[in-house]
XYZ file of C-alpha atoms in Angstrom:
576
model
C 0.000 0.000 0.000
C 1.377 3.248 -0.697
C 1.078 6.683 0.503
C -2.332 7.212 2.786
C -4.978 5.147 3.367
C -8.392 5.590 5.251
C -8.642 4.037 8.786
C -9.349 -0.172 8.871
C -7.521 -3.098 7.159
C -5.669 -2.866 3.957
C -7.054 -4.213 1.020
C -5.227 -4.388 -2.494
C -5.296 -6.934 -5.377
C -2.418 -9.121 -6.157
C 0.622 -8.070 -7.566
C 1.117 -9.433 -11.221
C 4.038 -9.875 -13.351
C 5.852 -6.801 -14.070
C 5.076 -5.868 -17.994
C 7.200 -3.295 -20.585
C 6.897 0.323 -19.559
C 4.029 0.700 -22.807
C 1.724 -2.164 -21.505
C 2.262 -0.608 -17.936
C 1.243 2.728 -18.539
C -1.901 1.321 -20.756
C -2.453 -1.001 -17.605
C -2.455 1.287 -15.140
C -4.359 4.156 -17.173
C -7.043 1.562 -18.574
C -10.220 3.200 -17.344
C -8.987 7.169 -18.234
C -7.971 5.527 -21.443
C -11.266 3.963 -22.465
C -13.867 7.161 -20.778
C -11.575 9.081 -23.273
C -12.362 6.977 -26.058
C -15.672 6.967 -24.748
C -15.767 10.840 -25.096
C -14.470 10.978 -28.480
C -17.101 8.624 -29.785
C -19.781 10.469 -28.549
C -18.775 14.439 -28.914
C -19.558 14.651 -32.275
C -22.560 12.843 -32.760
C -24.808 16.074 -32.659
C -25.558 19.761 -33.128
C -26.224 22.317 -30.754
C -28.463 22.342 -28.122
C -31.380 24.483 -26.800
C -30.636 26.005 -24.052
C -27.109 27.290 -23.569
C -24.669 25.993 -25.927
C -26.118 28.051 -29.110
C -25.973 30.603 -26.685
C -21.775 29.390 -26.431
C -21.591 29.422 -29.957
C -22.832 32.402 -30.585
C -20.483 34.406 -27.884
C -17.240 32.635 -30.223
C -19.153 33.450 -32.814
C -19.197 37.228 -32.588
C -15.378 37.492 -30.750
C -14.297 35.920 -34.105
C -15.804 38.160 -36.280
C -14.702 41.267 -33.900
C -11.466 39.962 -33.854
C -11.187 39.914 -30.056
C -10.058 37.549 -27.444
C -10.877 40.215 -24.117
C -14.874 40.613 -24.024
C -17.441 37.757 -24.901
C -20.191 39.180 -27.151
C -23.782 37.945 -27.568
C -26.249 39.504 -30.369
C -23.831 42.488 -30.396
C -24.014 43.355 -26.582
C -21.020 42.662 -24.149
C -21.733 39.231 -22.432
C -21.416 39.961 -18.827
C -23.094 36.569 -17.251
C -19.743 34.687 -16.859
C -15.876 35.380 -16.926
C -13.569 34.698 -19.776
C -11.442 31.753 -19.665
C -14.292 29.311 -21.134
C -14.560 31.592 -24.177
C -10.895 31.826 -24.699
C -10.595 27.789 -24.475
C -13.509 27.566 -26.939
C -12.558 30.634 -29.237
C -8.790 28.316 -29.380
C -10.335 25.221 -30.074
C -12.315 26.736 -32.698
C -9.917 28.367 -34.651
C -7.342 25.309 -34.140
C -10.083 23.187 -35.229
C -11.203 24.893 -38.257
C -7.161 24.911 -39.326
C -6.286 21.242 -38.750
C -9.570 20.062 -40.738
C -9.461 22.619 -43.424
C -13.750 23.632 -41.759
C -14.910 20.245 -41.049
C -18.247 20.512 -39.981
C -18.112 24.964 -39.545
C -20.931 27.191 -40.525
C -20.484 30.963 -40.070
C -16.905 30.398 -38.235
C -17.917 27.926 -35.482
C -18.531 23.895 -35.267
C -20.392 22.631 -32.589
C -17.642 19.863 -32.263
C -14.553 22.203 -31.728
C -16.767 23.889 -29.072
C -17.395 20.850 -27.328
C -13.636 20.089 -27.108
C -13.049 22.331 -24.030
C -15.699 19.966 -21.842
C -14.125 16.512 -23.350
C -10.411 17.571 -22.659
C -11.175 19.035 -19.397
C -13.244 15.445 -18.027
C -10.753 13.862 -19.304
C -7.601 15.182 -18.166
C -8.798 15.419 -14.973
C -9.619 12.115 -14.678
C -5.880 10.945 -15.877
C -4.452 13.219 -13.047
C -7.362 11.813 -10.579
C -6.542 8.165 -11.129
C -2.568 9.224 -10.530
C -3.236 10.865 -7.128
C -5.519 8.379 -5.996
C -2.338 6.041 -6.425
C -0.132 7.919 -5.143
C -1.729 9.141 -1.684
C -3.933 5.708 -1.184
C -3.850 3.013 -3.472
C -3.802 2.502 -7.098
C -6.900 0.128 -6.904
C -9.109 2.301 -5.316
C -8.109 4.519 -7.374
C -9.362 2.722 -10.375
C -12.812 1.668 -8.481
C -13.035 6.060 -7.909
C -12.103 5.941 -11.693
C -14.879 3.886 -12.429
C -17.478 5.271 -10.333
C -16.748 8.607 -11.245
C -16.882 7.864 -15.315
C -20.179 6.055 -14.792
C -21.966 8.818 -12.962
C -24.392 10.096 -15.295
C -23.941 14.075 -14.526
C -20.354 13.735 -15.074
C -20.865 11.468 -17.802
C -23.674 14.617 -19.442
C -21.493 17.516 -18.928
C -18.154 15.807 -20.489
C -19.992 16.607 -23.761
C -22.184 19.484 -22.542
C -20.942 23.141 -24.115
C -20.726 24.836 -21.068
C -18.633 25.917 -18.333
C -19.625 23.549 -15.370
C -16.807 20.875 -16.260
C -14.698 23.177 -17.014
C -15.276 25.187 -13.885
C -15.391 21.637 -12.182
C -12.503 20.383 -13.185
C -10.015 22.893 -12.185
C -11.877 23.349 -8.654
C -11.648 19.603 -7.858
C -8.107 19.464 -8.895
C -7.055 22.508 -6.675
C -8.821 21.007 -3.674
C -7.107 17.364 -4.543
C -3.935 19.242 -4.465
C -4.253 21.477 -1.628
C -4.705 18.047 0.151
C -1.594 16.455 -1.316
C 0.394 19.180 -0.004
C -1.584 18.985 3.424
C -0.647 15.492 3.846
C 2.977 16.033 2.803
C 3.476 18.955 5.483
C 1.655 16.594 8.577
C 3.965 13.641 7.440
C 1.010 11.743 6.391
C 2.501 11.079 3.223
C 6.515 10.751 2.388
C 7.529 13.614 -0.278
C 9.335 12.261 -3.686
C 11.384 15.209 -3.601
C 12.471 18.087 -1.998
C 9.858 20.966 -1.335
C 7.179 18.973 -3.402
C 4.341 20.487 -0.796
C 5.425 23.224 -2.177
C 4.757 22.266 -5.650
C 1.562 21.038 -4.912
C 0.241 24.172 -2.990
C 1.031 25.754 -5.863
C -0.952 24.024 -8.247
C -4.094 24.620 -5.856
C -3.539 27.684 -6.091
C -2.928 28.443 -10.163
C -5.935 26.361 -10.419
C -7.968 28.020 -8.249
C -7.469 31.117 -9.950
C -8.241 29.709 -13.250
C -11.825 28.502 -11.573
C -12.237 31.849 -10.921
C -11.239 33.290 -14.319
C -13.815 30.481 -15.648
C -16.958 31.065 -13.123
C -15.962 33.844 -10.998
C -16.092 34.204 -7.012
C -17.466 31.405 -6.527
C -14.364 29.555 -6.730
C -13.134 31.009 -3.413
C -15.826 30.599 -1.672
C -16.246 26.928 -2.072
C -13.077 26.479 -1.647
C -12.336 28.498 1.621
C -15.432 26.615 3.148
C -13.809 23.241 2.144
C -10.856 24.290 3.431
C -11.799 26.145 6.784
C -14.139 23.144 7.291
C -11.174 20.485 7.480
C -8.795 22.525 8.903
C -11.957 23.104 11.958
C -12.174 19.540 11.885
C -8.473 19.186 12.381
C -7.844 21.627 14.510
C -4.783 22.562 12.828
C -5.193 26.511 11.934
C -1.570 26.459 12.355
C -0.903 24.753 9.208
C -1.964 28.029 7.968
C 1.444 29.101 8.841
C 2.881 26.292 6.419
C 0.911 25.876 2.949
C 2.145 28.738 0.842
C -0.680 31.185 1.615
C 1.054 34.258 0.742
C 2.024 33.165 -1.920
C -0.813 31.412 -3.004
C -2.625 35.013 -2.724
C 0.152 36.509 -5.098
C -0.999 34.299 -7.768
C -4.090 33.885 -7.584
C -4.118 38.062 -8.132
C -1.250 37.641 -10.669
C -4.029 35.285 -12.357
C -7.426 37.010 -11.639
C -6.743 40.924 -11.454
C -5.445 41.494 -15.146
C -8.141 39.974 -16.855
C -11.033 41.922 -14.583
C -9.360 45.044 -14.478
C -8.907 45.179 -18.120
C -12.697 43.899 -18.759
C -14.330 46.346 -16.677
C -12.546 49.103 -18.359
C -12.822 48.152 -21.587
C -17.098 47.020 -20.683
C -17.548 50.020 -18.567
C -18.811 50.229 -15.148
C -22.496 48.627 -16.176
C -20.678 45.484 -17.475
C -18.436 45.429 -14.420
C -21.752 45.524 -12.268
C -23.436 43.083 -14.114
C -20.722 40.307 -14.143
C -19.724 40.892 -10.714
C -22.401 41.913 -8.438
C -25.331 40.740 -10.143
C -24.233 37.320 -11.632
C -22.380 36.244 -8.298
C -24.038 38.119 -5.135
C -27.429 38.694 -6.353
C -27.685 35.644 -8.202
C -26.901 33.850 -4.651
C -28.810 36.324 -2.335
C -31.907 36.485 -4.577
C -32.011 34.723 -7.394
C -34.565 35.485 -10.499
C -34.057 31.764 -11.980
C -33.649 28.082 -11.358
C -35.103 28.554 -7.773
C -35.979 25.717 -5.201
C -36.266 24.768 -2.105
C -33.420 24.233 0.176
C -33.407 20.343 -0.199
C -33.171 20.088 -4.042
C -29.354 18.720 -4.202
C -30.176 16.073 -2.008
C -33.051 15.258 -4.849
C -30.439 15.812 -7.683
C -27.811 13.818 -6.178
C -29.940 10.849 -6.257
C -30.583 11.095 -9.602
C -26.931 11.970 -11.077
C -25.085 9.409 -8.382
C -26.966 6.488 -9.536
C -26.850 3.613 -9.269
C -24.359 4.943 -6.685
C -26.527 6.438 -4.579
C -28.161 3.478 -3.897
C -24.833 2.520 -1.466
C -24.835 6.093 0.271
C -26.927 4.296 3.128
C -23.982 1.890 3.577
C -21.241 4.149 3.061
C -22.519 6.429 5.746
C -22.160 3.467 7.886
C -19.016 1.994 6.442
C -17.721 5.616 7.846
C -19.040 5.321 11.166
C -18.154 1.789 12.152
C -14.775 1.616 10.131
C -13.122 4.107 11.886
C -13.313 5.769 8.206
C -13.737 9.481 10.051
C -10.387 9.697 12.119
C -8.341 9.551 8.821
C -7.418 12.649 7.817
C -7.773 12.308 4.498
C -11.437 11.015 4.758
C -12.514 13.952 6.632
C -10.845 15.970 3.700
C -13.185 14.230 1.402
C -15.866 14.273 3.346
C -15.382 17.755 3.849
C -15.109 18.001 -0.206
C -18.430 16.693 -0.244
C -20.639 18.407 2.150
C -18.865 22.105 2.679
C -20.350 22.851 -1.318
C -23.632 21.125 -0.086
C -24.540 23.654 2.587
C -23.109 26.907 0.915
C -24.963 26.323 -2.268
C -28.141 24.817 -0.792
C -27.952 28.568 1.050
C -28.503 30.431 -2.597
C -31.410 30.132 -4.063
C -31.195 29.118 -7.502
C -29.903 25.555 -7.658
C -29.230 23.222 -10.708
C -27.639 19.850 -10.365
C -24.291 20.769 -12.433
C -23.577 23.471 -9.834
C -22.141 20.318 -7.564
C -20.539 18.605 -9.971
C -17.212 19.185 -8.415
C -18.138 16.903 -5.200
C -18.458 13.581 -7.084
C -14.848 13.319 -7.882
C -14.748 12.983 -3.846
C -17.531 11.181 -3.263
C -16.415 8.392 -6.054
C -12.990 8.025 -3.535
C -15.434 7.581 -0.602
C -17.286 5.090 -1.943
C -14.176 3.071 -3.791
C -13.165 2.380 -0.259
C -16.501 1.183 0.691
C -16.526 -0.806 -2.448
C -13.189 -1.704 -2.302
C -13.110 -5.165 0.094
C -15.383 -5.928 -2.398
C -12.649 -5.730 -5.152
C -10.731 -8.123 -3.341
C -13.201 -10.562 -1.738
C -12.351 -9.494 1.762
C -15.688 -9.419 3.431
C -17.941 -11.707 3.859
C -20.177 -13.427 0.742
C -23.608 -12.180 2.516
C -22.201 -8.372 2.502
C -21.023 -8.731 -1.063
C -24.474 -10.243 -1.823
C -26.011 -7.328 -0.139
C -24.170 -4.623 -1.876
C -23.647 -6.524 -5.269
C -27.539 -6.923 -5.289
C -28.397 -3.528 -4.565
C -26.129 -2.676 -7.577
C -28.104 -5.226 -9.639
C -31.470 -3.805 -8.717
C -30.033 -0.401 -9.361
C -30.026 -1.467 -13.008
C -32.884 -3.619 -13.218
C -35.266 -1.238 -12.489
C -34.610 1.133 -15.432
C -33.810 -1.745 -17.328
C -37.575 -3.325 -16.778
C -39.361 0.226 -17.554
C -37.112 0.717 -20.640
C -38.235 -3.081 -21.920
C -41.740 -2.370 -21.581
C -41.895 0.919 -23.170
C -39.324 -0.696 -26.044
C -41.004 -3.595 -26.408
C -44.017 -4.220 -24.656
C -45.407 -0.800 -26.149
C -46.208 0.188 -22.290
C -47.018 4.068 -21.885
C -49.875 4.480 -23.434
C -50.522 5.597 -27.332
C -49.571 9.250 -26.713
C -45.730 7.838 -24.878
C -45.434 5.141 -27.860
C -45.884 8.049 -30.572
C -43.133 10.461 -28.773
C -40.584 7.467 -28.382
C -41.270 5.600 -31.861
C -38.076 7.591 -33.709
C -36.074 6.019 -30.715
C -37.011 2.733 -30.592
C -33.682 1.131 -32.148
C -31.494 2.515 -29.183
C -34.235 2.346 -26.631
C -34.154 -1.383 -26.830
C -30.610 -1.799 -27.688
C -30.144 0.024 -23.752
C -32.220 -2.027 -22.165
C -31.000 -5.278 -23.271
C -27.898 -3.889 -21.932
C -28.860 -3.096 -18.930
C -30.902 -6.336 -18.153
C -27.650 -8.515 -18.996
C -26.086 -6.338 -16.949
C -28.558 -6.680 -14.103
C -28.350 -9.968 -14.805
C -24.452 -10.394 -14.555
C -24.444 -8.438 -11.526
C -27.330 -10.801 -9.608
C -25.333 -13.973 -10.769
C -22.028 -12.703 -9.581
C -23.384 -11.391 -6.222
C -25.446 -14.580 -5.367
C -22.111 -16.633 -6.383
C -20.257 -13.777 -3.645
C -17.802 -12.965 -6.445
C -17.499 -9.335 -5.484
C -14.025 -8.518 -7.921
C -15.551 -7.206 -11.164
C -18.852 -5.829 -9.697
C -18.163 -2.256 -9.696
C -16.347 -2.542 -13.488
C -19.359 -4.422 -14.563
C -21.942 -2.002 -13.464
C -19.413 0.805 -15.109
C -19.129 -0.844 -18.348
C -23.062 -1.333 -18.398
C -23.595 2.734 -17.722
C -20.902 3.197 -20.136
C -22.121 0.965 -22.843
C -25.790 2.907 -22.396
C -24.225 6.125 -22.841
C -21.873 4.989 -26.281
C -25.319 3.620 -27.591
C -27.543 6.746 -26.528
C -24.420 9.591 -27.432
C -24.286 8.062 -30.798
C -27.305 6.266 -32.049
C -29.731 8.172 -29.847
C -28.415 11.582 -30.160
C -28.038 11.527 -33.835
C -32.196 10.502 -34.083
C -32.744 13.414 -31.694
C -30.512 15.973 -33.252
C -33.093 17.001 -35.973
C -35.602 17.638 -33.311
C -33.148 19.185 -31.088
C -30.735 21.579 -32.934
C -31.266 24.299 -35.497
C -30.016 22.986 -38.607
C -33.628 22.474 -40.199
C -34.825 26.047 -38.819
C -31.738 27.902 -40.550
C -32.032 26.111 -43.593
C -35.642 27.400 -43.837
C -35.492 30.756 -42.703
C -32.219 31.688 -44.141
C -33.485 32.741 -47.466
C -36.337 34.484 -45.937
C -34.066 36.742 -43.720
C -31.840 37.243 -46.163
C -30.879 40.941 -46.569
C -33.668 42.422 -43.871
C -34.334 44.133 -40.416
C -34.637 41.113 -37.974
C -35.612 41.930 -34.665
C -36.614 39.223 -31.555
C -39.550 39.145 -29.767
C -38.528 38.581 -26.054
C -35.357 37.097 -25.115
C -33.074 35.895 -27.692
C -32.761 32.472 -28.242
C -29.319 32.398 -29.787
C -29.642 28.809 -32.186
C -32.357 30.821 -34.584
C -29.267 33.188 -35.475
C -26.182 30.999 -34.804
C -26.062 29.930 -38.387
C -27.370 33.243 -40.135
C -25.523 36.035 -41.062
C -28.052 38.114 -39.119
C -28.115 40.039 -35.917
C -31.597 40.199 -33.853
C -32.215 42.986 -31.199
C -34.310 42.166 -28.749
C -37.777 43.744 -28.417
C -39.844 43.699 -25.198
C -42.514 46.261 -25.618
C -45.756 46.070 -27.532
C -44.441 49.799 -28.764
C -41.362 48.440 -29.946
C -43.081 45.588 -31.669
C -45.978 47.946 -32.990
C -43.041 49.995 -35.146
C -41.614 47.197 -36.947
C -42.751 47.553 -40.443
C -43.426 45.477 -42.955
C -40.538 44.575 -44.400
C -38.999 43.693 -41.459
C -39.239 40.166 -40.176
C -39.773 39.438 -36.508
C -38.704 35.976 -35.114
C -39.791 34.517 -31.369
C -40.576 31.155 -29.748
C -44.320 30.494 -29.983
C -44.429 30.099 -25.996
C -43.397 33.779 -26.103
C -45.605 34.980 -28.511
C -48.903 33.213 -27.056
C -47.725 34.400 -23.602
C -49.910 37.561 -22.282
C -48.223 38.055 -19.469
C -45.937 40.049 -22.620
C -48.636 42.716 -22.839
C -49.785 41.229 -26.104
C -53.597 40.669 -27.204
C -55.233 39.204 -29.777
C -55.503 42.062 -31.595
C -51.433 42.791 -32.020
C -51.153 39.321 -32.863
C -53.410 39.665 -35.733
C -51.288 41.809 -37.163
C -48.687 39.999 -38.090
C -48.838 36.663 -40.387
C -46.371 33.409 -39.349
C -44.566 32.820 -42.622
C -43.150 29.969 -41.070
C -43.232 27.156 -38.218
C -39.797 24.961 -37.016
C -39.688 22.481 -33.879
C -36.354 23.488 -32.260
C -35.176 22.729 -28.814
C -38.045 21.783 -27.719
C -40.498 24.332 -28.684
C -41.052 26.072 -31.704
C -39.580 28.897 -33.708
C -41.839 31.285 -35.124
C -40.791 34.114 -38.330
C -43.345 36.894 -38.655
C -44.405 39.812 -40.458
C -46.143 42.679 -40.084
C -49.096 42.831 -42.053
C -49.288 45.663 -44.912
């Protein structure tokens, strides 16, 4: 066993016959390896989609055709909602893209691949570096069980291929805390340094990447990470370490980081935009939200849905923790402090959505590897592995049953059967993977063969996701993205005055050559004239909470009609 491991007996498979340096590093990087190829497979597969990566696209969009890497830009207003560094990753990736493939897949100077890039090389990165510090402060098999857990979770699995800044953001924050821990452990001797100074190094690295966090979602970033900190340090009771992690330095870089950016954006975006990004998006959004609101319980409901089938175990990892003597490690109460600091804080602001935890799984996949882990290695008892193998095993029989019978037993009702009938192909293809799955999982657990339970229920997830990020998302696309809607409209703007009615919805221009101020008045919508064109979502234009009657509406005629993003685009104009 190397470096440090959680309280309780040490568990770790057999050694094996030493192979070439190649085959080693493929061995020991197996599962980053294959949740990268995984990623690859899948990025592609689809357009954009409704609701915030045309929104992405269009931001790259419109710093392209400025020619500017310091403000992000959205229908030809400074973009003040999040800092820059996600732009400036995408805006790179773009124009590297677009070089290397001589404008594979690029309309009007962006590709919804190259976007995506950011999201897939951030994931997976991180989970290279993840599996290398699990092995080198506990053990290089649990690390591969937190490997495997992690790359199976379905939110982290989502966002790896999502177009927007949570993974990203994620990423970098979960890496800083991983290696402000590394260089805790090194300076309280619960670890033995490679090197001279390597705290050092680490602290460092916490540092730069905290600072990048914050250059990709803005104050947040401290926050979290002072109440992760402060909350195992309490736990601890070691504030003098404070003393001894580079602090001072640490400060010095994150400003040599953070300040030049800000300083040079709020000049250049004026005092409004400096407001808007800094106040509004981070304090007010927090202290009284206007979106995404719930109650204070909601991550506990979203973490059941985006741990699974993991959550399923949380029941026996809580007690693993109590009984094991789990909590007097150190480095369990850092995780568990990873875990449930971000909890509170953000259940304390209003507006809640599941990515905005994303960064805890990374920690809670570590926590329950080392439940899992006797498992691994058949060191508990054939009833326990039964019990946790079968809970595993229901965990994917039960989706696995409802999929079958809407797939094949046309369950659902006519009105179900009509929505799914494009999908059908990789609806059933899933669930007969997850029923042999289910099945593999019962047979093993019943037998007590507890070694390839927590790969097999990865490999089923991840064999779901390959079919549904390929086969699925391609039948969706067409409903999905805005490739049919530009095709159509296109002509039909072509050379005119295009306003929006409402708040822009960023796919209906992404792939035009047109502009669209927003209108929000029934004045402002009264003096369009005729030959201008007005475009809106039909859920805005029906909606009379706008001001609009029946009257204004029947003065304009809807030239044309186009499911996107679930709704539907609308083109008007104002009748002569």
């Amino acid at each position: 066993m190397s470096g440090t491991s959680f309280e309780g007996p040490s568990c770790s498979l057999p050694a094996s016959p030493a192979p070439g340096p190649v085959r080693a590093w493929l061995h020991r990087n197996r599962v980053p390896l294959l949740f990268a190829l995984l990623l690859l497979a899948v990025f592609a597969c689809r357009d954009l989609w409704s609701p915030d990566e045309p929104d992405f696209a269009q931001c790259v969009k419109e710093m392209r055709l400025r020619g500017t890497w310091l403000l992000p830009w959205l229908n030809g207003e400074p973009y003040s909602e999040k800092p820059i560094l996600f732009y400036w990753l995408m805006k790179a990736s773009v124009i590297a893209g677009e070089k290397l493939t001589g404008g594979l897949g690029f309309t009007q100077g962006v590709a919804a691949w190259a976007l995506r890039l950011p999201s897939v090389a951030a994931s997976a990165i991180f989970v290279f570096g993840y599996r290398r510090w699990a092995a080198r402060f506990l053990q290089a098999d649990l690390g591969d069980l937190a490997c495997l857990i992690l790359v199976s979770t379905p939110i982290w699995l989502w966002q790896s291929q999502l177009i927007q800044i949570d993974m990203v953001f994620a990423a970098l924050l979960a890496w800083s805390w991983l290696a402000w821990a590394a260089g805790w452990l090194l300076v309280r001797d619960h670890a033995r340094p490679r090197y001279p100074l390597e705290e050092r190094t680490w602290f460092l690295s916490a540092y730069l990447c905290l600072g990048l966090a914050f250059l990709a979602k803005g104050p947040l970033a401290l926050v979290l990470s002072a109440g992760v900190a402060g909350t195992f340090l309490a736990i601890q009771r070691d504030l003098k370490v404070l003393g001894r992690i580079h602090l001072g330095k640490g400060l010095l870089l994150l400003a040599a980081v953070i300040a030049p950016w800000y300083v040079a954006a709020a000049v250049s975006g004026g005092p409004a935009y400096a407001y808007q990004m800094i106040v509004h998006q981070n304090f007010e959004r927090a202290l009284k939200a206007w979106d995404h609101i719930q109650p204070f319980y909601q991550y506990g409901l979203y973490l059941a849905g985006d741990f699974f089938p993991w959550t399923l175990l949380l029941p026996a990892l809580a007690l693993f923790i109590g009984r094991s003597g789990a909590a007097r490690s150190p480095l369990a109460r850092f995780l568990l402090a990873a875990v449930l600091a971000p909890l509170v804080l953000l259940s304390c602001s209003q507006s809640k959505q599941s990515k905005y935890i994303l960064m805890i799984y990374p920690f809670l996949a570590l926590l329950m590897a080392a439940l899992l882990q006797p498992l691994a290695v058949e060191a508990v008892s054939p009833a326990r592995i039964r019990r946790l193998g079968g809970t595993l095993a229901a965990a994917l029989g039960l989706p696995a049953l409802a999929l079958a019978a809407v797939a094949f037993a046309h369950a659902g009702g006519a009105r179900l059967q009509a929505e799914v009938a494009p999908y059908l192909g990789p609806l059933r293809l899933c669930a007969l993977i997850l029923v042999l799955g289910s099945v593999s999982l019962a047979a093993r657990a019943w037998l007590g063969e507890g070694r390839h339970l927590v790969r097999e229920t990865a490999v089923t997830l991840g064999l779901c996701f390959l079919v549904a990020g390929t086969w699925g998302f391609q039948r969706l696309d067409a409903r999905k993205g805005y490739r049919v809607w530009t095709a159509q409209a296109a002509p039909l703007l072509h050379g005119r005055k295009v306003v929006y009615w409402q708040t822009i919805r960023s796919g209906v221009m992404v792939y035009t050559d047109q502009l669209m101020p927003e209108i929000r008045t029934v004045a402002q919508l009264e003096a369009v004239g005729p030959e201008d064109r007005v475009v809106t979502m039909r859920r805005d234009w029906e909606d009379k909470g706008t001001g609009l009657d029946d009257g204004t509406r029947a003065r304009f005629e809807i030239l044309l009609r186009v499911p996107v993003g679930g709704g539907e685009a609308l083109l008007l104009r104002k009748r002569s």
